[in-house]
PDB file of C-alpha atoms in Angstrom:
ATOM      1  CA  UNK A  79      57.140  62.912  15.984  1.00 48.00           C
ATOM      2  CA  UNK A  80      54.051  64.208  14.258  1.00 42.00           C
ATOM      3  CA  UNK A  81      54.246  61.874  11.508  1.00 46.00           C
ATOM      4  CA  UNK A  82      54.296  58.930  14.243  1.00 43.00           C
ATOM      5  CA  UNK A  83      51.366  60.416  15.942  1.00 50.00           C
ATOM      6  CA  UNK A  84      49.341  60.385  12.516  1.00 41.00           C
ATOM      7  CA  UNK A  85      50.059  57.046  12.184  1.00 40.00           C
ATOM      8  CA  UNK A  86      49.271  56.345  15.546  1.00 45.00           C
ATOM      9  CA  UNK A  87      45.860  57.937  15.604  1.00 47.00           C
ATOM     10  CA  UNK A  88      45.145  56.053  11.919  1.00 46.00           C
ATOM     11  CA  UNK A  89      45.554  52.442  13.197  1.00 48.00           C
ATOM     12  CA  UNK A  90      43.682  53.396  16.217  1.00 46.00           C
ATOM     13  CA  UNK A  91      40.658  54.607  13.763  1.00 50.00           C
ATOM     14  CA  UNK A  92      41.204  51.334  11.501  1.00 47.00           C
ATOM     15  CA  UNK A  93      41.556  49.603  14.461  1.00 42.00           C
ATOM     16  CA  UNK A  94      38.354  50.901  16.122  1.00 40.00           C
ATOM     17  CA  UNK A  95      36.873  50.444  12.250  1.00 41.00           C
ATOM     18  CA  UNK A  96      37.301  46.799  12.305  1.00 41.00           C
ATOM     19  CA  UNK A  97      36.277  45.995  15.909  1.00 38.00           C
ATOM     20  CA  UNK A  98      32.754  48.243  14.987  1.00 38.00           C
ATOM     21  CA  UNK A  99      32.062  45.671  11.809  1.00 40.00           C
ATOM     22  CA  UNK A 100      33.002  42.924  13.640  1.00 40.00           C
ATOM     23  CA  UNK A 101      30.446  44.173  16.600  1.00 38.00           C
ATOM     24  CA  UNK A 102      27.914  45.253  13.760  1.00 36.00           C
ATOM     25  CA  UNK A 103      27.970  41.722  11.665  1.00 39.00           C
ATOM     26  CA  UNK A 104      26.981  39.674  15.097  1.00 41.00           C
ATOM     27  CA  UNK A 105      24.703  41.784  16.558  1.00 38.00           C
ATOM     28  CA  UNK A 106      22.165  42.248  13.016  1.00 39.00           C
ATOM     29  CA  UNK A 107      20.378  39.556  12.263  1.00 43.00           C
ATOM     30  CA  UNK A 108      20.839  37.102   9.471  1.00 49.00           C
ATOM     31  CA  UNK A 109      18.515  35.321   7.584  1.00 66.00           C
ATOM     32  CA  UNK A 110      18.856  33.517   4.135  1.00 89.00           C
ATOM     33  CA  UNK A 111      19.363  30.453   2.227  1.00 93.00           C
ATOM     34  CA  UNK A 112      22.108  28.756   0.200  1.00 95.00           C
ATOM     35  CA  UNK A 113      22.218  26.069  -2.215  1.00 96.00           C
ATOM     36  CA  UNK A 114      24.767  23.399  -3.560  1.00 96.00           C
ATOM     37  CA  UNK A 115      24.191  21.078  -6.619  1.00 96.00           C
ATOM     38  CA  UNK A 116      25.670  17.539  -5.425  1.00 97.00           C
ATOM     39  CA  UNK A 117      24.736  15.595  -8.292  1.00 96.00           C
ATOM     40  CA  UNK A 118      22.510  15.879 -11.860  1.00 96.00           C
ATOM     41  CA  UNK A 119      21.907  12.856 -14.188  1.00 96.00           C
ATOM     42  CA  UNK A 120      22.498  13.604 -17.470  1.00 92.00           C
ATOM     43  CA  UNK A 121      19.219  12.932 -18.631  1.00 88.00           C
ATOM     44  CA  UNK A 122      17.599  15.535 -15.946  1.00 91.00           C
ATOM     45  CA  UNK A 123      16.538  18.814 -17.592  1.00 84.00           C
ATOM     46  CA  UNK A 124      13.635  21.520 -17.789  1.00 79.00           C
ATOM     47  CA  UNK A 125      12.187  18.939 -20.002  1.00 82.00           C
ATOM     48  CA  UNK A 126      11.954  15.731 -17.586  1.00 84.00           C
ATOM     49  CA  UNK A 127       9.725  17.242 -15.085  1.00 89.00           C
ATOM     50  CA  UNK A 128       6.608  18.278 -17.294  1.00 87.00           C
ATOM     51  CA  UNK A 129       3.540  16.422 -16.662  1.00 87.00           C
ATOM     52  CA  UNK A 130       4.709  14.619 -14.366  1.00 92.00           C
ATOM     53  CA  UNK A 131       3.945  13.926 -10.501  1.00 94.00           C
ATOM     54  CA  UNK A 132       6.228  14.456  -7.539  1.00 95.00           C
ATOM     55  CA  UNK A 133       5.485  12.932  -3.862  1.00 94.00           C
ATOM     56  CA  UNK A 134       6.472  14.844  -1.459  1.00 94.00           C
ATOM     57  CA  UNK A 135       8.517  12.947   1.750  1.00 85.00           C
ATOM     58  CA  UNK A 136       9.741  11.808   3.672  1.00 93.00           C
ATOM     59  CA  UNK A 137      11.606  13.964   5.763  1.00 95.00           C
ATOM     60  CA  UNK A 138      14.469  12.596   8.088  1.00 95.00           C
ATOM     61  CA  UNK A 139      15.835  14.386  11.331  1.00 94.00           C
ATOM     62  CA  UNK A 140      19.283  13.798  12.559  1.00 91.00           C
ATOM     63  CA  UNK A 141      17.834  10.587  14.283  1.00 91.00           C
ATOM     64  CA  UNK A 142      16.367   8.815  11.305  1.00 90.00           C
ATOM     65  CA  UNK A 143      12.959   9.601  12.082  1.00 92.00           C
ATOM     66  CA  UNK A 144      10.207  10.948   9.718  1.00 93.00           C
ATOM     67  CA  UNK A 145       9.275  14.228  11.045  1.00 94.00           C
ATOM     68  CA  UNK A 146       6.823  15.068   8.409  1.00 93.00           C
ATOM     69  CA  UNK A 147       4.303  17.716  10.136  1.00 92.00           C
ATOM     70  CA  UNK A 148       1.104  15.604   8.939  1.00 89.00           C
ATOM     71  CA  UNK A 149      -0.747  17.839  11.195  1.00 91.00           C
ATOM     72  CA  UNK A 150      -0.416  20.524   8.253  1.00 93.00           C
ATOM     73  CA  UNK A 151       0.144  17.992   5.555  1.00 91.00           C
ATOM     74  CA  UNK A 152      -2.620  19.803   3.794  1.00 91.00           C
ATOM     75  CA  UNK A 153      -1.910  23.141   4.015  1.00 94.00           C
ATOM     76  CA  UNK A 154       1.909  22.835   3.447  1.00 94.00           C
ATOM     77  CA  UNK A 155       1.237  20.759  -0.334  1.00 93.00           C
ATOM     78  CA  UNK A 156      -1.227  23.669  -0.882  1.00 95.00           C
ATOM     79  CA  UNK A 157       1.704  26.450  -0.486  1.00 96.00           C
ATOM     80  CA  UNK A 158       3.890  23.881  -2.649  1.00 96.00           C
ATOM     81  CA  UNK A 159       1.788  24.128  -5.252  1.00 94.00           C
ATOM     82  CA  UNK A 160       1.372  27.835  -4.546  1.00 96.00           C
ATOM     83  CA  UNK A 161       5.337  27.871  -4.495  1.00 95.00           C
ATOM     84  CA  UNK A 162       5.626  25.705  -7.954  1.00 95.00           C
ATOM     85  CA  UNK A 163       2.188  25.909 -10.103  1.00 93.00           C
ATOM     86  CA  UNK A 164       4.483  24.281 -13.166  1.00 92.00           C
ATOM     87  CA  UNK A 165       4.844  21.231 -10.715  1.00 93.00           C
ATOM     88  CA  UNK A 166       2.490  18.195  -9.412  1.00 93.00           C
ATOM     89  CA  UNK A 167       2.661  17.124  -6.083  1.00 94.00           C
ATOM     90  CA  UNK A 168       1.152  14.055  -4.749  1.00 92.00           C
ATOM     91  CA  UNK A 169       1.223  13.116  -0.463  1.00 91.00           C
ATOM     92  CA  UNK A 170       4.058  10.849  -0.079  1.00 88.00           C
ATOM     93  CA  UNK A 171       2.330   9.766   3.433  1.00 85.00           C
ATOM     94  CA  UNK A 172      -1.078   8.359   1.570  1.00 82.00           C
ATOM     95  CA  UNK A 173       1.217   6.017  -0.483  1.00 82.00           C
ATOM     96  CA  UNK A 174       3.107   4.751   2.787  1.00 85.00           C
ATOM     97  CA  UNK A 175      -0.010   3.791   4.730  1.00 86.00           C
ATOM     98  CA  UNK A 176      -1.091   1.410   2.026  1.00 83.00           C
ATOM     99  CA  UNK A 177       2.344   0.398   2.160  1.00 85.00           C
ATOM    100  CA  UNK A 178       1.850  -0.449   5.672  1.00 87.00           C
ATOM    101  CA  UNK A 179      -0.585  -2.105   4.959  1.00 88.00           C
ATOM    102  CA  UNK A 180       0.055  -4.569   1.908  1.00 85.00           C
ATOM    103  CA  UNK A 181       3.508  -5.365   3.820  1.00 86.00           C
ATOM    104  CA  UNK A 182       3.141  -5.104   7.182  1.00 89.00           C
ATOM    105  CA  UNK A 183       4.322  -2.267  10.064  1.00 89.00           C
ATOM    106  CA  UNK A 184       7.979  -3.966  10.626  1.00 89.00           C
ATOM    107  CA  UNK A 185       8.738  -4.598   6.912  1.00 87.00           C
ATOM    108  CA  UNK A 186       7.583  -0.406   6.462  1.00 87.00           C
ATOM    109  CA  UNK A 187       9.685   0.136   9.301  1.00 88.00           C
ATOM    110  CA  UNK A 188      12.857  -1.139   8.056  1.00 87.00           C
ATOM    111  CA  UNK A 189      11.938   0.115   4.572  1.00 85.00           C
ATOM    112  CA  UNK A 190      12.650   4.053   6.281  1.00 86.00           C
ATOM    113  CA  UNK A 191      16.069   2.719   8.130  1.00 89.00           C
ATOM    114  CA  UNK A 192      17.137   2.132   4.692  1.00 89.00           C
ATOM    115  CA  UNK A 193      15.513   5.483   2.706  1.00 90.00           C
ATOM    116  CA  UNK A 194      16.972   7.435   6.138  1.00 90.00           C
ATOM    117  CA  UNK A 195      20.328   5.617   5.875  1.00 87.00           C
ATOM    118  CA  UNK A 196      20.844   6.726   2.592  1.00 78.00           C
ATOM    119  CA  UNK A 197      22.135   3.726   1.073  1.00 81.00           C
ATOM    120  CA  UNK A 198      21.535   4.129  -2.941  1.00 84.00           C
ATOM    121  CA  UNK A 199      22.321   0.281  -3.312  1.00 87.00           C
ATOM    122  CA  UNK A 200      19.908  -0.958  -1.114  1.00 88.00           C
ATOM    123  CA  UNK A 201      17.297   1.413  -2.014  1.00 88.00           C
ATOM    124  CA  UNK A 202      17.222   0.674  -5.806  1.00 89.00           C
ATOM    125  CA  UNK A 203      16.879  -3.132  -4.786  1.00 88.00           C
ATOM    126  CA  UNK A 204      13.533  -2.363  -3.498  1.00 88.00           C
ATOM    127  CA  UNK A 205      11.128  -3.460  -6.321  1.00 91.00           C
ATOM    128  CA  UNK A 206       8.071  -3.722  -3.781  1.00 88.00           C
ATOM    129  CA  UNK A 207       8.293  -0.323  -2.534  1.00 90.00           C
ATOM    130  CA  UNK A 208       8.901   1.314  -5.788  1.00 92.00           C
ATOM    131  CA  UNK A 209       6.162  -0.496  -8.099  1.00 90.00           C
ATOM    132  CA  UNK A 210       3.641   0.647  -4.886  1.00 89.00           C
ATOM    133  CA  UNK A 211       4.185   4.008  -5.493  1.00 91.00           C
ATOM    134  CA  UNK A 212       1.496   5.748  -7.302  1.00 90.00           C
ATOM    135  CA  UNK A 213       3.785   8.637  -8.741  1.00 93.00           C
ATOM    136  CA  UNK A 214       6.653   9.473 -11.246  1.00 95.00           C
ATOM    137  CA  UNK A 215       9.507  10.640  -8.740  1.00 96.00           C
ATOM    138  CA  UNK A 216       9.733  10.897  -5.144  1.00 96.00           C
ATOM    139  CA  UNK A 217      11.647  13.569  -3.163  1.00 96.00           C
ATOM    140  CA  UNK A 218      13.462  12.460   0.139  1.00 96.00           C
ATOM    141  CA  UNK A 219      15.332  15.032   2.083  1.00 97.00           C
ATOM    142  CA  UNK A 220      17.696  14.580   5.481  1.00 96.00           C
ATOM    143  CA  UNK A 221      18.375  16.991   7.819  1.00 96.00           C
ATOM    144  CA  UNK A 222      22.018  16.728   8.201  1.00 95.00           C
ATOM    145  CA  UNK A 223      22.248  19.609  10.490  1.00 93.00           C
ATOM    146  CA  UNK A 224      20.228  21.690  12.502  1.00 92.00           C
ATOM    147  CA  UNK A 225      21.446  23.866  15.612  1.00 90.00           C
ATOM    148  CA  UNK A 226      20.629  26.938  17.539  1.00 87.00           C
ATOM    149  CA  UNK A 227      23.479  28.954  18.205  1.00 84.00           C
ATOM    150  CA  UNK A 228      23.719  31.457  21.489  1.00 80.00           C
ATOM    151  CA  UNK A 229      26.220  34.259  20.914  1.00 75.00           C
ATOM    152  CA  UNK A 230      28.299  35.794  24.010  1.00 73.00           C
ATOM    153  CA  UNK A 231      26.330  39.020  23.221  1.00 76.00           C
ATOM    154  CA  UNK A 232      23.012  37.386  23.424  1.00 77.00           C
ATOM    155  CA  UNK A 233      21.796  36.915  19.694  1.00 77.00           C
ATOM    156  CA  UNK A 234      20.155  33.773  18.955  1.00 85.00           C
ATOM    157  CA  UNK A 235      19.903  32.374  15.302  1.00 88.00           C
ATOM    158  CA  UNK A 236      18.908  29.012  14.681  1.00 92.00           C
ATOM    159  CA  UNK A 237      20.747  27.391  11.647  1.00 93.00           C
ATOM    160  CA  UNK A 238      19.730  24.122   9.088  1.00 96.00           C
ATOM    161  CA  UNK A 239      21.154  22.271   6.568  1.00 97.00           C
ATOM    162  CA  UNK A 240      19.287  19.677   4.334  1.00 97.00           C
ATOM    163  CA  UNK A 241      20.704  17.152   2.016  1.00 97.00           C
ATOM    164  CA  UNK A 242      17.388  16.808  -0.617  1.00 97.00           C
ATOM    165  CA  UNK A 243      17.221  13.610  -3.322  1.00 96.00           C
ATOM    166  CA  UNK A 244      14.790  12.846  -6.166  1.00 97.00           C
ATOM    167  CA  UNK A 245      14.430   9.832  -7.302  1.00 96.00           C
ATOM    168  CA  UNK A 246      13.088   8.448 -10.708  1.00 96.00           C
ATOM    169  CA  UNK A 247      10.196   5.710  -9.459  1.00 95.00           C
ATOM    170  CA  UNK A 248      10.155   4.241 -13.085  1.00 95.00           C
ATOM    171  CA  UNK A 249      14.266   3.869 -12.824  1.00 94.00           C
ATOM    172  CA  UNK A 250      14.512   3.368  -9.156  1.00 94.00           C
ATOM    173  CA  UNK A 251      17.490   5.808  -9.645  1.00 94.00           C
ATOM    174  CA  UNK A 252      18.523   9.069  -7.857  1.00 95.00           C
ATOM    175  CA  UNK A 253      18.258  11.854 -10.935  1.00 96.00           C
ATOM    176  CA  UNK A 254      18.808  15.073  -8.681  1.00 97.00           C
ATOM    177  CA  UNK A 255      20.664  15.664  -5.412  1.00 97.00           C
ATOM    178  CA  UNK A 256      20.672  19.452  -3.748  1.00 97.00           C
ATOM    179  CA  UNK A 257      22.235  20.648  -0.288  1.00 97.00           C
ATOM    180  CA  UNK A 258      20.299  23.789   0.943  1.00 97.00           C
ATOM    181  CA  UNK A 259      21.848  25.452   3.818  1.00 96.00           C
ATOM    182  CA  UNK A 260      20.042  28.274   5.620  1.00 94.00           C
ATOM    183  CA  UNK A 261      20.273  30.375   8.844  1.00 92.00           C
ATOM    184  CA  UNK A 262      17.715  32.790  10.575  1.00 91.00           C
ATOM    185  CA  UNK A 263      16.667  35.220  13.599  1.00 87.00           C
ATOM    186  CA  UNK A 264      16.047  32.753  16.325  1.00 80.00           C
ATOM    187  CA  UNK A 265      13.676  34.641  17.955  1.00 80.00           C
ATOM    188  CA  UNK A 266      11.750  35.558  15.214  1.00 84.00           C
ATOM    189  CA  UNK A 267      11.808  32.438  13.374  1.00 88.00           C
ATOM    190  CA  UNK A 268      10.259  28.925  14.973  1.00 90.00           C
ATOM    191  CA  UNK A 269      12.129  25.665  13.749  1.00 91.00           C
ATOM    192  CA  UNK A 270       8.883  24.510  11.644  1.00 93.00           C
ATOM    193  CA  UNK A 271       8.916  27.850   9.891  1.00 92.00           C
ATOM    194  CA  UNK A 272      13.173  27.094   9.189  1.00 93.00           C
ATOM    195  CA  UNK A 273      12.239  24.062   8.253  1.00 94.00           C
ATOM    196  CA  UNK A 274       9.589  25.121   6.203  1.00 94.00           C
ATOM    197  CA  UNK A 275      11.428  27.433   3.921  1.00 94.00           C
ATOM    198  CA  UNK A 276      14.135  25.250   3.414  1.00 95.00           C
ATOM    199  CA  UNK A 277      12.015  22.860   2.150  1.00 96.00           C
ATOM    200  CA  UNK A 278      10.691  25.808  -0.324  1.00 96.00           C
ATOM    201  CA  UNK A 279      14.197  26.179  -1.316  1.00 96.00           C
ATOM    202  CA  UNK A 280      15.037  22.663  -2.287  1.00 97.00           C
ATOM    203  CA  UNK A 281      11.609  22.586  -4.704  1.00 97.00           C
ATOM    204  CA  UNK A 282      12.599  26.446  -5.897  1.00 96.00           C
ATOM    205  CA  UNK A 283      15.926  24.758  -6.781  1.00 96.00           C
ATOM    206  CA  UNK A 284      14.107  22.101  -9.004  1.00 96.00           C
ATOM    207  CA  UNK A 285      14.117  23.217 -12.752  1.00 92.00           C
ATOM    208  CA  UNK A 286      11.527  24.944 -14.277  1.00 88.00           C
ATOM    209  CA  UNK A 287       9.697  23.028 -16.329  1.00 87.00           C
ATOM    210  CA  UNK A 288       8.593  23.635 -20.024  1.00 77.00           C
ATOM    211  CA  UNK A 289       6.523  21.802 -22.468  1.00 65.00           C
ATOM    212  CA  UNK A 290       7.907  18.830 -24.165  1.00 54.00           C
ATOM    213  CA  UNK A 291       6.275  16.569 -27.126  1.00 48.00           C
ATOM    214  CA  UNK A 292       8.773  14.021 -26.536  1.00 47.00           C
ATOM    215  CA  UNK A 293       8.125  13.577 -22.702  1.00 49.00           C
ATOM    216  CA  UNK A 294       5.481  14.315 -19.705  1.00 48.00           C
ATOM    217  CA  UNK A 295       1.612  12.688 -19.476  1.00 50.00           C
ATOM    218  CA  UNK A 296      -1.148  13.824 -21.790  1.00 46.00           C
TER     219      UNK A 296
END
């Protein structure tokens, strides 16, 4: 009888051990960012990115829309730069308005439905769009998933997910595709600011460049 009462009295403490770490991880807030390579072209290396220029955009909500914060254009390719001094970023937005307009509002319009769509075919046919670009790769992301989850105990995080692609202008090809998934205090944390930081995290997850004779701009 005392040996059952020991064992009793430990699965009640394990028991009670669990519930408390279970209570614990949903109460304490979480904040971070994860990363997944999707896909690297062989040719893409530390070596490919030096000297030359990046533009940075669009960015695509759930609902295909561009929801580039051009209100803060400025100061958001200044903490880029800040972020990534080894890179060169150009405004992906300057080069759309003169694509506007050279082709006209409704042919820019269903330029995006195909960049938002995501179809690589119909992209890479695009020899107007890509010889008007005054840059050396272009970096679209999609927002695959974004959400702001309300616990039964009243914690609010807000969560994102972002598929990022860059694309070689001079190829018309996609060299580097990342998924960066990320999760924060809600009430701490606005969705800009989420957004925000993920973005960081895709161009952290570029690779560092180093000098090259054999490639880059002098």
């Amino acid at each position: 009888l005392l040996t059952c009462d020991i064992v009793m009295k430990h699965n009640k403490r394990s028991v009670f051990v669990i519930i408390t770490a279970l209570f614990i991880s949903c109460t304490v807030p979480m904040s971070g960012f994860s990363t997944r390579k999707m896909y690297v072209a062989d040719n893409f290396n530390e070596r490919t990115l030096s000297g030359y220029s990046i533009c940075t955009g669009p960015l695509f909500n759930q609902k295909n829309n561009d929801i580039t914060d051009t209100a803060n254009l400025q100061r958001d390719i200044k903490a880029l730069k800040d972020l990534r001094k080894d890179l060169r970023f150009k405004v992906f937005t300057e080069a759309k308005n003169q694509f506007t307009m050279s082709s006209g509002t409704f042919v820019c319009d269903s330029l995006f439905s195909i960049i938002a769509n995501g179809s690589v075919v119909e992209l890479q046919l695009l020899d107007k769009f890509w010889k008007s670009l005054d840059c050396d790769y272009l970096m679209i992301m999609r927002i695959k998933d974004a959400m702001n989850i309300h616990s039964f105990n009243n914690v609010n995080r807000k969560r994102i997910r972002i598929e990022a692609e860059l694309w070689s202008v001079i190829n018309q090809e996609s060299v580097w595709r990342y998924e960066v998934y990320g999760i924060a205090e809600g009430k701490s944390v606005g969705d800009r600011e989420l957004i925000n930081s993920a973005i960081h995290k895709v161009y952290e997850s570029l690779p560092a460049t180093i000098p090259s004779y054999e490639s880059g701009l002098w």
